[in-house]
Amino acid sequence: MLKSEDHFLEIVNSLFPREHPHMVVGRGDDCAVLKCPASLCMSSDLFLEDVHFRTRYFTPEDIGHKALAVNLSDLAAGGARPLGFNLNLIWPVYLDEEFCRSMLSSMAELGAKFKLALTGGDLSFGKSLGLAVCIWGKSPARQMLRGKAEPGDVLFVVGKAGLAACGLSLLEENDPGLDRYPECVAQHLRPRPLVREGQVLAGIEEVKGLMDVSDGLARDLPRFCRRGTGVEICSDFRVHPEVAFFCRDRGLDPLATALKGGEDYALLGACTRKGWDTVKKKILDCRRLGTVTDKPGIFLQDRELGLKGFDHFEK
Amino acid sequence: MLKSEDHFLEIVNSLFPREHPHMVVGRGDDCAVLKCPASLCMSSDLFLEDVHFRTRYFTPEDIGHKALAVNLSDLAAGGARPLGFNLNLIWPVYLDEEFCRSMLSSMAELGAKFKLALTGGDLSFGKSLGLAVCIWGKSPARQMLRGKAEPGDVLFVVGKAGLAACGLSLLEENDPGLDRYPECVAQHLRPRPLVREGQVLAGIEEVKGLMDVSDGLARDLPRFCRRGTGVEICSDFRVHPEVAFFCRDRGLDPLATALKGGEDYALLGACTRKGWDTVKKKILDCRRLGTVTDKPGIFLQDRELGLKGFDHFEK
């Protein structure tokens, strides 16, 4: 069991560096003093037990990783370079020190990959486990915003779409065939934040905007596109083989499943037609999703896909 | 009831300004882009139902106020000028829109007082109400740290000590004589963050350090003083009349009660003997607490006060 806040701080200090080029005054005082770029990106996300994860199938390491990964993904969508984060931790008394150490180790490991400073936070006991991360970093010279794509522009996806939602279904149902879906499960438990990809894309002039697909493409496409525009999905857009397999098994439409599934932390971007070659060349895991049109709605070969979430497309 | 995240965002946008000199890209994108000072102070604090507050005696307005006030207090202790904050909100389904609007109105009112930007956040449903705020602002030219006071220096307190703890006892016990303790109750429900005072103190050269007394002086004094030093409490240090009255009523020691009580969000500071006159002149609600000595422990007229929390004073 965690004996006290001091005991918790000992664990934190054994795992996270106490010095960092951007941390002038570190943890342990009332507030951290940070050396900051003039243009800062900041974002925060909650990660709560029985809302965003279950301890039944998330290991402590998965929890520590994902709580930070979902925040890194927001900065990735801004094309930002992450520098540090604050962690507010709600800790239920029944969890032991080992759990805490494993969870924070994994968070520290992901943080170290991006050379992040842990710049402060708070600890409180509570009924169930919860993590509230606030992350900050250096904004790119050109801001990556939504609503900038024009009809004719290419829409693309970096990373996977629809895998995490299949993974979630399989884990929730405790499916005995779980090991047939290693990528779906991994995508739900340990999404890889596309930080490097976001930074590279922000550096390509023809890229017009970027966003983090957390609620699924069906919900996030209308948030990304301007009012009065729509999307024509590429006729050759292929869903991931595991998603296809999952859908065949259950009689589901693979495309709709891929578009509706959330929490992949993939990046959705738009670029000019000319820019698409550069994007493809510079980003490995990138696929063309469709084209922006001047017809509100989402279409596949002239057929409107009546996907939930598209009520944001105002005509 | 709150119908959706969009519904919540409507309320937020009706209460908090969408434009701010330090907010280049505001709420609604993946991350905010902020115009920042080169030296930034940042802090975050949780404010959770049944841990930090109860809805039985906290109005929605009290909750909104205090969740932000405790964070402002951390920046006050750094002598910083607050500029903006992120709000992560855990929302239980049984609370209605009216509650949400009242809570956020009061938070917006306190934010407006300090011209703060609400720069983003997250909303999630959860079992009980919780607020995780991450606040940031401009660091003063001289950092206000702990552990800098020397034997002979004056220790002082800005604001009230011990009132909030008495207020908490009275509220928890549903004391019928509650109206005899208006200041204790107000100090627990609506602490006033001493932001201006912190900034003024950071500008006085003779002030050696500052901290936010959130866990009570008995716990926070050892955190503030260097190892190997101690405190001689002024023989004329007087507790607040309401604390004295509360203690007489219950046969408690007033000084011990005032020193042990937490959550006042008073400021504890140290200055040179010479500087004390300046501090007194510039800060209205400021009292001398004692003198730093080279004898570890906390003393009143040569008698060591055996107060819990002093195990940090290592000899």
XYZ file of C-alpha atoms in Angstrom:
630
model
C 0.000 0.000 0.000
C 1.041 3.585 -0.540
C 1.890 4.853 2.918
C 1.820 8.586 2.283
C 2.234 11.328 -0.270
C 5.956 11.341 0.545
C 6.118 7.638 -0.252
C 4.437 8.320 -3.584
C 6.860 11.164 -4.311
C 9.792 8.843 -3.612
C 8.512 6.479 -6.310
C 7.940 9.372 -8.712
C 11.427 10.751 -8.106
C 13.028 7.350 -8.627
C 11.377 7.058 -12.059
C 11.245 10.551 -13.534
C 14.312 12.747 -13.988
C 14.503 15.658 -11.536
C 16.361 17.851 -13.976
C 15.357 18.889 -17.449
C 16.496 21.674 -19.772
C 12.992 23.171 -19.694
C 12.443 22.831 -15.931
C 14.024 25.683 -13.961
C 12.246 24.857 -10.694
C 10.984 21.312 -10.640
C 8.538 19.248 -8.663
C 8.293 19.781 -4.940
C 7.642 23.499 -4.804
C 4.175 25.058 -5.100
C 4.546 25.482 -8.813
C 7.142 24.510 -11.357
C 9.027 27.249 -13.179
C 9.492 26.346 -16.827
C 11.630 27.703 -19.602
C 9.115 27.927 -22.398
C 8.972 28.590 -26.101
C 7.109 31.808 -26.986
C 4.406 29.760 -28.685
C 3.180 26.913 -26.549
C 0.775 24.072 -27.295
C -1.175 22.778 -24.328
C -3.766 20.060 -23.917
C -5.264 17.888 -21.206
C -7.159 14.617 -21.109
C -8.760 12.478 -18.456
C -8.145 8.742 -18.250
C -10.582 7.146 -15.825
C -11.201 3.613 -14.607
C -14.433 2.077 -15.945
C -14.831 5.023 -18.320
C -11.655 4.858 -20.407
C -10.140 1.641 -19.142
C -10.789 -1.420 -17.000
C -8.247 -2.945 -14.649
C -9.632 -6.357 -15.669
C -7.732 -6.270 -18.952
C -5.476 -3.222 -18.729
C -2.218 -3.989 -16.948
C -0.796 -1.191 -14.759
C 1.778 -0.686 -17.526
C -0.964 -0.293 -20.152
C -2.705 2.314 -17.984
C 0.451 4.365 -17.439
C 1.280 4.211 -21.122
C -2.153 5.085 -22.474
C -2.866 7.952 -20.041
C 0.178 9.750 -21.413
C -0.211 8.500 -25.011
C -3.674 10.029 -25.474
C -2.284 13.380 -24.381
C 0.759 13.065 -26.625
C -1.658 12.380 -29.460
C -3.279 15.810 -28.979
C 0.093 17.500 -29.322
C 0.873 15.294 -32.329
C -2.287 16.627 -33.972
C -0.988 20.143 -33.366
C 2.329 19.219 -34.983
C 3.938 20.223 -31.687
C 7.094 19.009 -30.005
C 6.079 17.796 -26.514
C 8.267 19.032 -23.659
C 6.589 18.246 -20.359
C 3.453 17.257 -18.492
C 1.667 17.481 -15.152
C 0.014 14.420 -13.646
C -2.993 14.579 -11.345
C -3.556 11.152 -9.905
C -6.694 9.864 -8.181
C -5.637 6.825 -6.236
C -7.958 4.206 -4.680
C -6.639 2.822 -1.382
C -6.941 -0.817 -2.466
C -4.194 -0.554 -5.098
C -0.712 -1.387 -3.893
C 2.735 0.103 -4.311
C 3.665 -2.462 -6.958
C 0.752 -1.324 -9.129
C 1.799 2.311 -8.706
C 5.413 1.578 -9.545
C 4.525 -0.462 -12.661
C 2.076 2.126 -13.909
C 4.464 5.026 -13.435
C 7.437 3.087 -14.863
C 5.599 2.602 -18.093
C 4.554 6.262 -18.167
C 8.165 7.278 -17.465
C 9.363 5.029 -20.283
C 7.033 6.659 -22.801
C 7.966 10.085 -21.412
C 11.680 9.329 -21.782
C 11.137 8.404 -25.431
C 10.094 11.990 -26.063
C 12.446 13.493 -23.434
C 9.517 14.868 -21.426
C 9.792 16.534 -18.035
C 7.268 15.606 -15.350
C 6.691 19.138 -14.106
C 4.290 18.597 -11.237
C 0.867 17.351 -10.321
C -1.268 16.311 -7.450
C -2.197 13.101 -5.637
C -5.510 12.431 -4.004
C -7.232 9.343 -2.734
C -10.486 8.491 -4.502
C -13.009 5.739 -5.188
C -11.493 4.552 -8.447
C -8.269 5.080 -10.343
C -8.056 8.217 -12.462
C -5.331 10.120 -14.244
C -5.606 13.697 -15.474
C -2.634 14.715 -17.570
C -1.923 18.235 -18.803
C 0.738 18.251 -21.498
C 2.622 21.137 -23.123
C 5.166 21.603 -25.854
C 6.555 23.794 -28.586
C 4.103 24.855 -31.247
C 5.266 24.476 -34.852
C 5.826 27.598 -36.949
C 2.616 26.858 -38.864
C -0.470 25.970 -36.830
C -2.221 22.748 -37.708
C -5.916 23.583 -37.559
C -9.251 22.156 -38.546
C -11.616 23.665 -41.105
C -8.934 24.658 -43.595
C -9.402 21.988 -46.294
C -10.992 23.013 -49.602
C -12.970 20.934 -52.131
C -10.472 18.988 -54.195
C -8.006 18.510 -51.340
C -6.820 15.046 -50.361
C -7.856 13.618 -46.984
C -5.468 11.125 -45.474
C -5.119 9.011 -42.344
C -1.880 8.306 -40.512
C -2.008 5.190 -38.350
C -4.854 2.739 -37.975
C -8.588 3.352 -38.180
C -11.109 1.124 -36.481
C -8.728 -1.312 -34.822
C -9.051 -0.002 -31.287
C -12.848 -0.250 -31.316
C -12.662 -3.901 -32.429
C -10.051 -4.468 -29.717
C -12.355 -2.905 -27.139
C -15.301 -5.127 -28.181
C -13.137 -8.248 -27.997
C -11.731 -7.319 -24.584
C -15.120 -6.334 -23.153
C -16.663 -9.613 -24.358
C -13.667 -11.535 -23.054
C -13.572 -13.174 -26.513
C -11.808 -16.557 -26.496
C -10.346 -15.789 -29.945
C -8.535 -12.699 -28.687
C -5.123 -13.889 -29.869
C -6.305 -13.782 -33.472
C -6.476 -9.969 -33.174
C -3.100 -8.894 -31.815
C -3.112 -5.507 -33.545
C -6.671 -4.609 -32.527
C -5.916 -5.433 -28.899
C -2.578 -3.595 -28.925
C -4.192 -0.573 -30.551
C -6.702 -0.354 -27.706
C -4.280 -1.030 -24.850
C -1.141 0.684 -26.098
C -1.773 3.192 -28.864
C 1.418 4.671 -30.285
C 1.163 8.469 -30.310
C 2.132 9.766 -33.754
C 4.280 12.602 -32.470
C 7.072 12.419 -35.037
C 4.556 12.107 -37.874
C 2.670 15.197 -36.642
C 5.853 17.244 -36.568
C 6.890 16.102 -40.066
C 3.423 16.924 -41.455
C 3.447 20.393 -39.861
C 6.663 21.002 -41.802
C 5.090 20.186 -45.188
C 3.680 23.380 -46.655
C 0.952 21.627 -48.658
C -0.568 20.072 -45.520
C -3.595 22.177 -44.642
C -4.640 20.760 -41.319
C -4.395 17.885 -38.918
C -6.472 16.398 -36.149
C -6.400 13.542 -33.698
C -9.098 10.946 -34.485
C -10.236 10.057 -31.000
C -13.983 9.686 -31.511
C -13.811 7.777 -34.794
C -13.668 9.164 -38.330
C -17.467 9.312 -38.647
C -17.647 11.812 -35.789
C -14.338 13.541 -36.397
C -14.524 14.087 -40.168
C -17.334 16.669 -39.828
C -15.343 18.395 -37.090
C -12.352 18.531 -39.401
C -14.101 19.719 -42.551
C -15.591 23.166 -43.064
C -19.373 23.582 -43.105
C -20.778 23.097 -46.550
C -18.130 20.588 -47.565
C -18.210 16.808 -47.565
C -16.089 13.776 -48.242
C -15.887 11.285 -51.098
C -14.236 8.149 -49.735
C -11.674 6.531 -52.083
C -13.140 3.479 -53.774
C -9.890 1.646 -53.054
C -9.769 2.503 -49.348
C -9.088 -0.807 -47.634
C -9.739 -1.527 -43.985
C -7.124 -3.363 -41.934
C -7.227 -7.199 -42.354
C -8.023 -7.713 -38.661
C -10.981 -5.317 -38.914
C -12.152 -7.106 -42.059
C -11.865 -10.464 -40.282
C -13.677 -9.144 -37.192
C -16.534 -7.860 -39.385
C -16.836 -11.046 -41.437
C -17.068 -13.009 -38.199
C -19.953 -10.836 -37.012
C -21.720 -9.852 -40.198
C -20.713 -6.188 -39.916
C -19.897 -3.720 -42.674
C -16.098 -3.325 -42.606
C -15.997 0.252 -43.921
C -18.689 1.502 -41.547
C -16.933 -0.276 -38.665
C -13.598 1.304 -39.546
C -15.148 4.755 -39.875
C -17.217 4.570 -36.715
C -14.613 3.069 -34.398
C -12.985 5.489 -31.969
C -9.893 5.782 -29.797
C -7.330 4.868 -32.420
C -5.452 8.124 -31.948
C -4.733 8.106 -35.646
C -4.174 11.449 -37.359
C -6.564 12.811 -39.954
C -5.020 15.328 -42.332
C -5.706 17.269 -45.495
C -3.306 18.411 -48.184
C -3.429 19.762 -51.695
C -3.519 17.248 -54.543
C 0.052 18.263 -55.375
C 1.175 17.801 -51.795
C -0.063 14.199 -51.510
C 3.084 12.784 -53.156
C 5.293 14.509 -50.585
C 3.113 13.324 -47.693
C 3.181 9.708 -48.952
C 6.941 9.862 -49.338
C 7.637 11.288 -45.899
C 5.093 9.363 -43.814
C 5.275 5.611 -43.889
C 1.981 4.575 -42.309
C -0.242 6.938 -44.290
C -3.211 6.143 -46.502
C -5.436 8.255 -48.693
C -8.959 8.258 -47.246
C -10.794 10.419 -49.754
C -11.307 13.813 -51.311
C -12.973 16.912 -49.949
C -16.078 17.795 -51.979
C -18.526 20.677 -51.974
C -21.417 18.326 -51.219
C -22.076 17.990 -47.471
C -22.082 14.401 -46.269
C -19.879 11.369 -46.621
C -20.053 9.429 -49.874
C -18.701 6.240 -51.361
C -19.159 6.056 -55.121
C -22.057 8.523 -55.000
C -23.858 6.610 -52.268
C -24.231 8.569 -49.031
C -23.058 6.520 -46.064
C -25.643 7.254 -43.389
C -23.186 7.141 -40.531
C -24.101 8.351 -37.085
C -22.244 11.413 -36.076
C -22.707 13.233 -39.316
C -25.358 15.596 -38.008
C -22.592 18.174 -37.679
C -22.515 18.525 -41.441
C -24.937 21.379 -41.735
C -26.375 21.871 -45.165
C -29.304 16.975 -17.591
C -26.295 17.601 -19.777
C -27.269 16.199 -23.151
C -23.847 15.929 -24.760
C -20.333 17.234 -24.862
C -21.504 19.852 -27.368
C -24.153 20.982 -24.905
C -21.470 21.331 -22.241
C -19.235 23.294 -24.621
C -22.110 25.675 -25.341
C -22.358 26.467 -21.630
C -18.580 26.874 -21.379
C -18.487 29.196 -24.379
C -21.323 31.312 -23.018
C -19.405 31.884 -19.770
C -15.729 32.056 -20.676
C -14.303 34.492 -23.237
C -13.255 32.857 -26.506
C -10.524 35.394 -27.148
C -7.624 36.311 -24.930
C -4.333 38.104 -25.582
C -2.437 34.941 -24.588
C -4.614 32.481 -26.522
C -3.629 32.254 -30.211
C -5.684 29.123 -30.905
C -8.377 28.592 -28.329
C -10.605 25.820 -27.163
C -12.128 23.496 -29.730
C -9.003 22.300 -31.515
C -6.861 19.378 -30.328
C -4.619 21.673 -28.354
C -4.588 25.353 -27.562
C -1.752 27.478 -28.906
C -0.647 30.002 -26.307
C 1.513 33.091 -26.402
C 3.697 32.528 -23.389
C 6.250 34.340 -21.298
C 9.737 32.799 -21.498
C 9.518 31.836 -17.840
C 6.282 30.086 -17.003
C 4.846 28.962 -13.674
C 2.593 25.931 -13.838
C 0.675 23.981 -11.234
C -2.247 21.603 -10.992
C -4.592 20.476 -8.240
C -7.441 18.037 -7.927
C -10.736 18.999 -6.319
C -12.851 15.906 -5.713
C -16.269 15.252 -4.232
C -16.152 13.577 -0.810
C -12.396 14.106 -0.668
C -12.054 17.885 -0.925
C -15.691 18.932 -0.776
C -19.203 17.688 -0.142
C -22.224 18.729 -2.157
C -24.210 18.659 1.120
C -22.759 22.005 2.167
C -20.843 23.278 -0.853
C -23.101 25.093 -3.310
C -22.258 24.630 -7.006
C -20.895 28.197 -6.873
C -18.611 27.321 -3.935
C -17.267 24.297 -5.846
C -16.519 26.284 -9.002
C -14.844 29.007 -6.993
C -12.713 26.796 -4.784
C -11.502 24.427 -7.542
C -9.920 27.415 -9.264
C -8.941 29.262 -6.063
C -6.732 26.430 -4.754
C -4.858 26.461 -8.050
C -4.536 30.259 -8.048
C -3.089 29.924 -4.552
C -0.209 27.795 -5.898
C 0.679 30.508 -8.405
C 0.314 33.143 -5.659
C 2.934 31.239 -3.660
C 5.226 31.431 -6.674
C 4.648 35.188 -6.890
C 3.388 34.558 -10.419
C 0.847 36.407 -12.512
C -1.803 33.841 -13.551
C -2.763 33.886 -17.233
C -4.805 30.818 -18.035
C -5.986 27.359 -17.026
C -7.215 24.020 -18.339
C -10.197 22.306 -16.755
C -10.676 18.538 -16.725
C -14.147 17.810 -15.456
C -15.485 14.484 -14.192
C -19.242 14.746 -14.322
C -21.746 12.372 -12.661
C -24.908 11.868 -14.724
C -27.260 12.754 -11.865
C -26.191 16.420 -11.776
C -28.226 18.756 -13.952
C -27.463 21.595 -16.324
C -28.362 24.207 -13.715
C -25.677 22.828 -11.390
C -23.140 22.900 -14.200
C -24.029 26.444 -15.194
C -23.864 27.738 -11.599
C -20.564 26.005 -10.909
C -18.923 27.269 -14.098
C -20.371 30.802 -13.691
C -18.665 31.137 -10.367
C -15.415 29.759 -11.766
C -15.684 32.183 -14.698
C -16.284 35.054 -12.276
C -13.116 34.278 -10.319
C -11.233 33.755 -13.590
C -12.418 37.136 -14.915
C -11.128 38.822 -11.757
C -7.624 37.763 -12.783
C -8.275 38.031 -16.548
C -7.624 34.309 -17.044
C -8.111 32.422 -20.286
C -9.787 29.013 -20.170
C -7.433 27.309 -22.591
C -8.928 23.856 -22.877
C -9.737 20.728 -20.954
C -11.679 17.548 -21.093
C -15.096 16.275 -20.010
C -15.844 12.763 -18.920
C -18.700 11.125 -17.127
C -17.786 9.555 -13.795
C -19.163 8.274 -10.494
C -18.720 11.486 -8.553
C -17.938 15.099 -9.331
C -14.273 15.961 -9.804
C -12.322 18.898 -11.156
C -8.666 18.799 -12.185
C -7.319 22.234 -12.978
C -3.930 22.957 -14.498
C -3.008 26.630 -14.182
C -0.170 28.627 -15.727
C 1.167 32.151 -15.574
C 4.133 34.456 -15.764
C 6.919 33.743 -13.338
C 8.287 36.731 -11.421
C 11.867 37.876 -12.090
C 12.929 36.399 -8.753
C 11.745 32.879 -7.929
C 9.931 32.403 -4.654
C 11.283 29.166 -3.253
C 11.333 27.155 -0.074
C 14.405 26.377 1.994
C 16.010 29.789 1.623
C 15.357 31.282 5.084
C 18.311 31.622 7.505
C 18.351 31.677 11.310
C 17.358 35.153 12.420
C 14.935 35.704 9.528
C 11.335 36.664 10.188
C 8.561 34.190 9.345
C 5.221 35.724 8.476
C 1.737 34.624 7.455
C -0.488 36.403 4.956
C -4.165 35.580 5.334
C -5.800 33.426 7.950
C -4.430 30.355 9.732
C -6.662 27.693 11.193
C -10.027 29.113 10.208
C -10.780 26.728 7.370
C -10.179 23.645 9.541
C -12.616 24.950 12.167
C -15.064 25.722 9.359
C -14.699 22.174 8.048
C -15.371 20.655 11.507
C -18.462 22.800 11.963
C -19.817 21.965 8.504
C -19.090 18.237 8.823
C -20.828 18.113 12.208
C -23.705 20.178 10.873
C -23.213 22.377 13.942
C -26.354 24.324 14.879
C -24.172 27.307 15.888
C -22.672 27.642 12.425
C -23.721 31.278 12.059
C -21.459 32.264 14.949
C -18.461 31.375 12.743
C -18.991 33.265 9.495
C -15.283 33.684 8.742
C -14.370 30.051 9.454
C -17.139 28.818 7.174
C -16.301 31.310 4.407
C -12.623 30.407 4.627
C -13.451 26.745 4.009
C -16.028 27.279 1.256
C -14.603 30.290 -0.554
C -10.927 30.902 0.175
C -9.612 34.091 -1.412
C -6.427 33.293 -3.333
C -3.719 35.783 -2.361
C -2.517 36.424 -5.878
C -1.868 40.148 -5.609
C -0.091 39.672 -2.269
C 2.170 36.985 -3.771
C 3.170 39.256 -6.624
C 3.891 42.197 -4.287
C 6.002 39.981 -2.018
C 7.989 38.595 -4.971
C 8.871 42.219 -5.761
C 10.347 42.898 -2.281
C 14.029 42.065 -2.356
C 14.227 41.172 1.343
C 11.576 38.431 0.990
C 13.452 35.142 0.848
C 10.721 32.680 0.050
C 7.026 32.013 -0.041
C 4.747 29.017 0.095
C 1.077 28.172 0.035
C -0.081 26.759 3.411
C -2.446 24.067 2.255
C -1.711 21.305 4.763
C -1.547 23.541 7.841
C 1.458 25.372 9.280
C 2.517 22.377 11.400
C 3.077 20.295 8.263
C 4.130 23.096 5.970
C 6.650 24.911 8.204
C 9.144 22.016 8.024
C 8.699 21.905 4.257
C 9.426 25.614 4.102
C 12.467 25.710 6.401
C 15.851 24.224 5.608
C 16.984 21.057 7.390
C 18.717 21.855 10.637
C 16.679 24.974 11.267
C 13.600 25.487 13.412
C 11.026 28.063 14.400
C 10.488 30.160 17.519
C 6.846 31.252 17.488
C 6.256 34.877 18.559
C 4.956 35.034 22.110
C 2.419 37.609 20.965
C 1.105 35.561 18.020
C -2.666 35.698 18.374
C -5.095 33.303 16.777
C -8.225 34.625 15.090
C -11.124 35.342 17.528
C -13.359 32.751 15.849
C -10.658 30.089 16.246
C -10.199 31.102 19.892
C -13.970 30.875 20.440
C -14.165 27.505 18.678
C -11.367 26.151 20.890
C -12.814 27.513 24.144
C -16.107 25.838 23.260
C -14.370 22.486 22.793
C -11.511 22.613 25.242
C -8.862 22.736 22.511
C -5.532 24.546 22.499
C -6.009 27.581 20.222
C -2.388 27.843 19.068
C -2.091 24.135 18.249
C -5.440 24.285 16.448
C -4.356 27.282 14.392
C -1.027 25.661 13.510
C -2.457 22.254 12.648
C -5.467 23.371 10.604
C -5.112 23.010 6.857
C -6.659 24.330 3.656
C -6.517 28.023 4.513
C -4.488 28.812 1.407
C -2.666 31.429 3.425
C 0.873 32.316 2.381
C 3.862 31.551 4.570
C 6.885 33.741 3.895
C 10.308 34.602 5.228
C 12.191 37.884 5.068
C 15.203 39.494 6.657
C 14.708 41.349 9.932
C 15.241 44.601 8.033
C 12.707 43.627 5.379
C 9.863 42.998 7.813
C 8.944 46.696 8.009
C 8.533 46.851 4.229
C 6.461 43.666 4.168
C 4.146 44.942 6.926
C 3.718 48.248 5.128
C 2.899 46.715 1.739
C 0.723 43.783 2.791
C -2.349 44.542 4.825
C -3.365 41.121 6.118
C 0.080 40.014 7.271
C 1.228 38.898 10.709
C 4.578 37.929 12.128
C 4.525 34.242 13.060
C 8.018 33.755 14.454
C 11.734 33.674 13.847
C 13.885 31.084 12.120
C 16.321 29.492 14.595
C 19.195 27.031 14.302
C 17.433 24.589 16.628
C 15.282 22.054 14.731
C 11.697 21.934 15.940
C 8.970 24.398 16.676
C 9.152 26.328 19.952
C 7.062 28.738 21.953
C 9.013 30.435 24.743
C 11.565 27.601 24.839
C 8.885 24.913 25.059
C 8.827 22.554 22.081
C 5.340 22.207 20.700
C 4.999 18.506 19.922
C 2.878 18.981 16.842
C 2.199 16.183 14.456
C 3.802 16.698 11.117
C 7.146 17.766 12.452
C 8.900 14.500 11.659
C 10.299 16.221 8.586
C 12.604 18.247 10.787
C 15.561 15.918 10.701
C 18.085 16.533 13.421
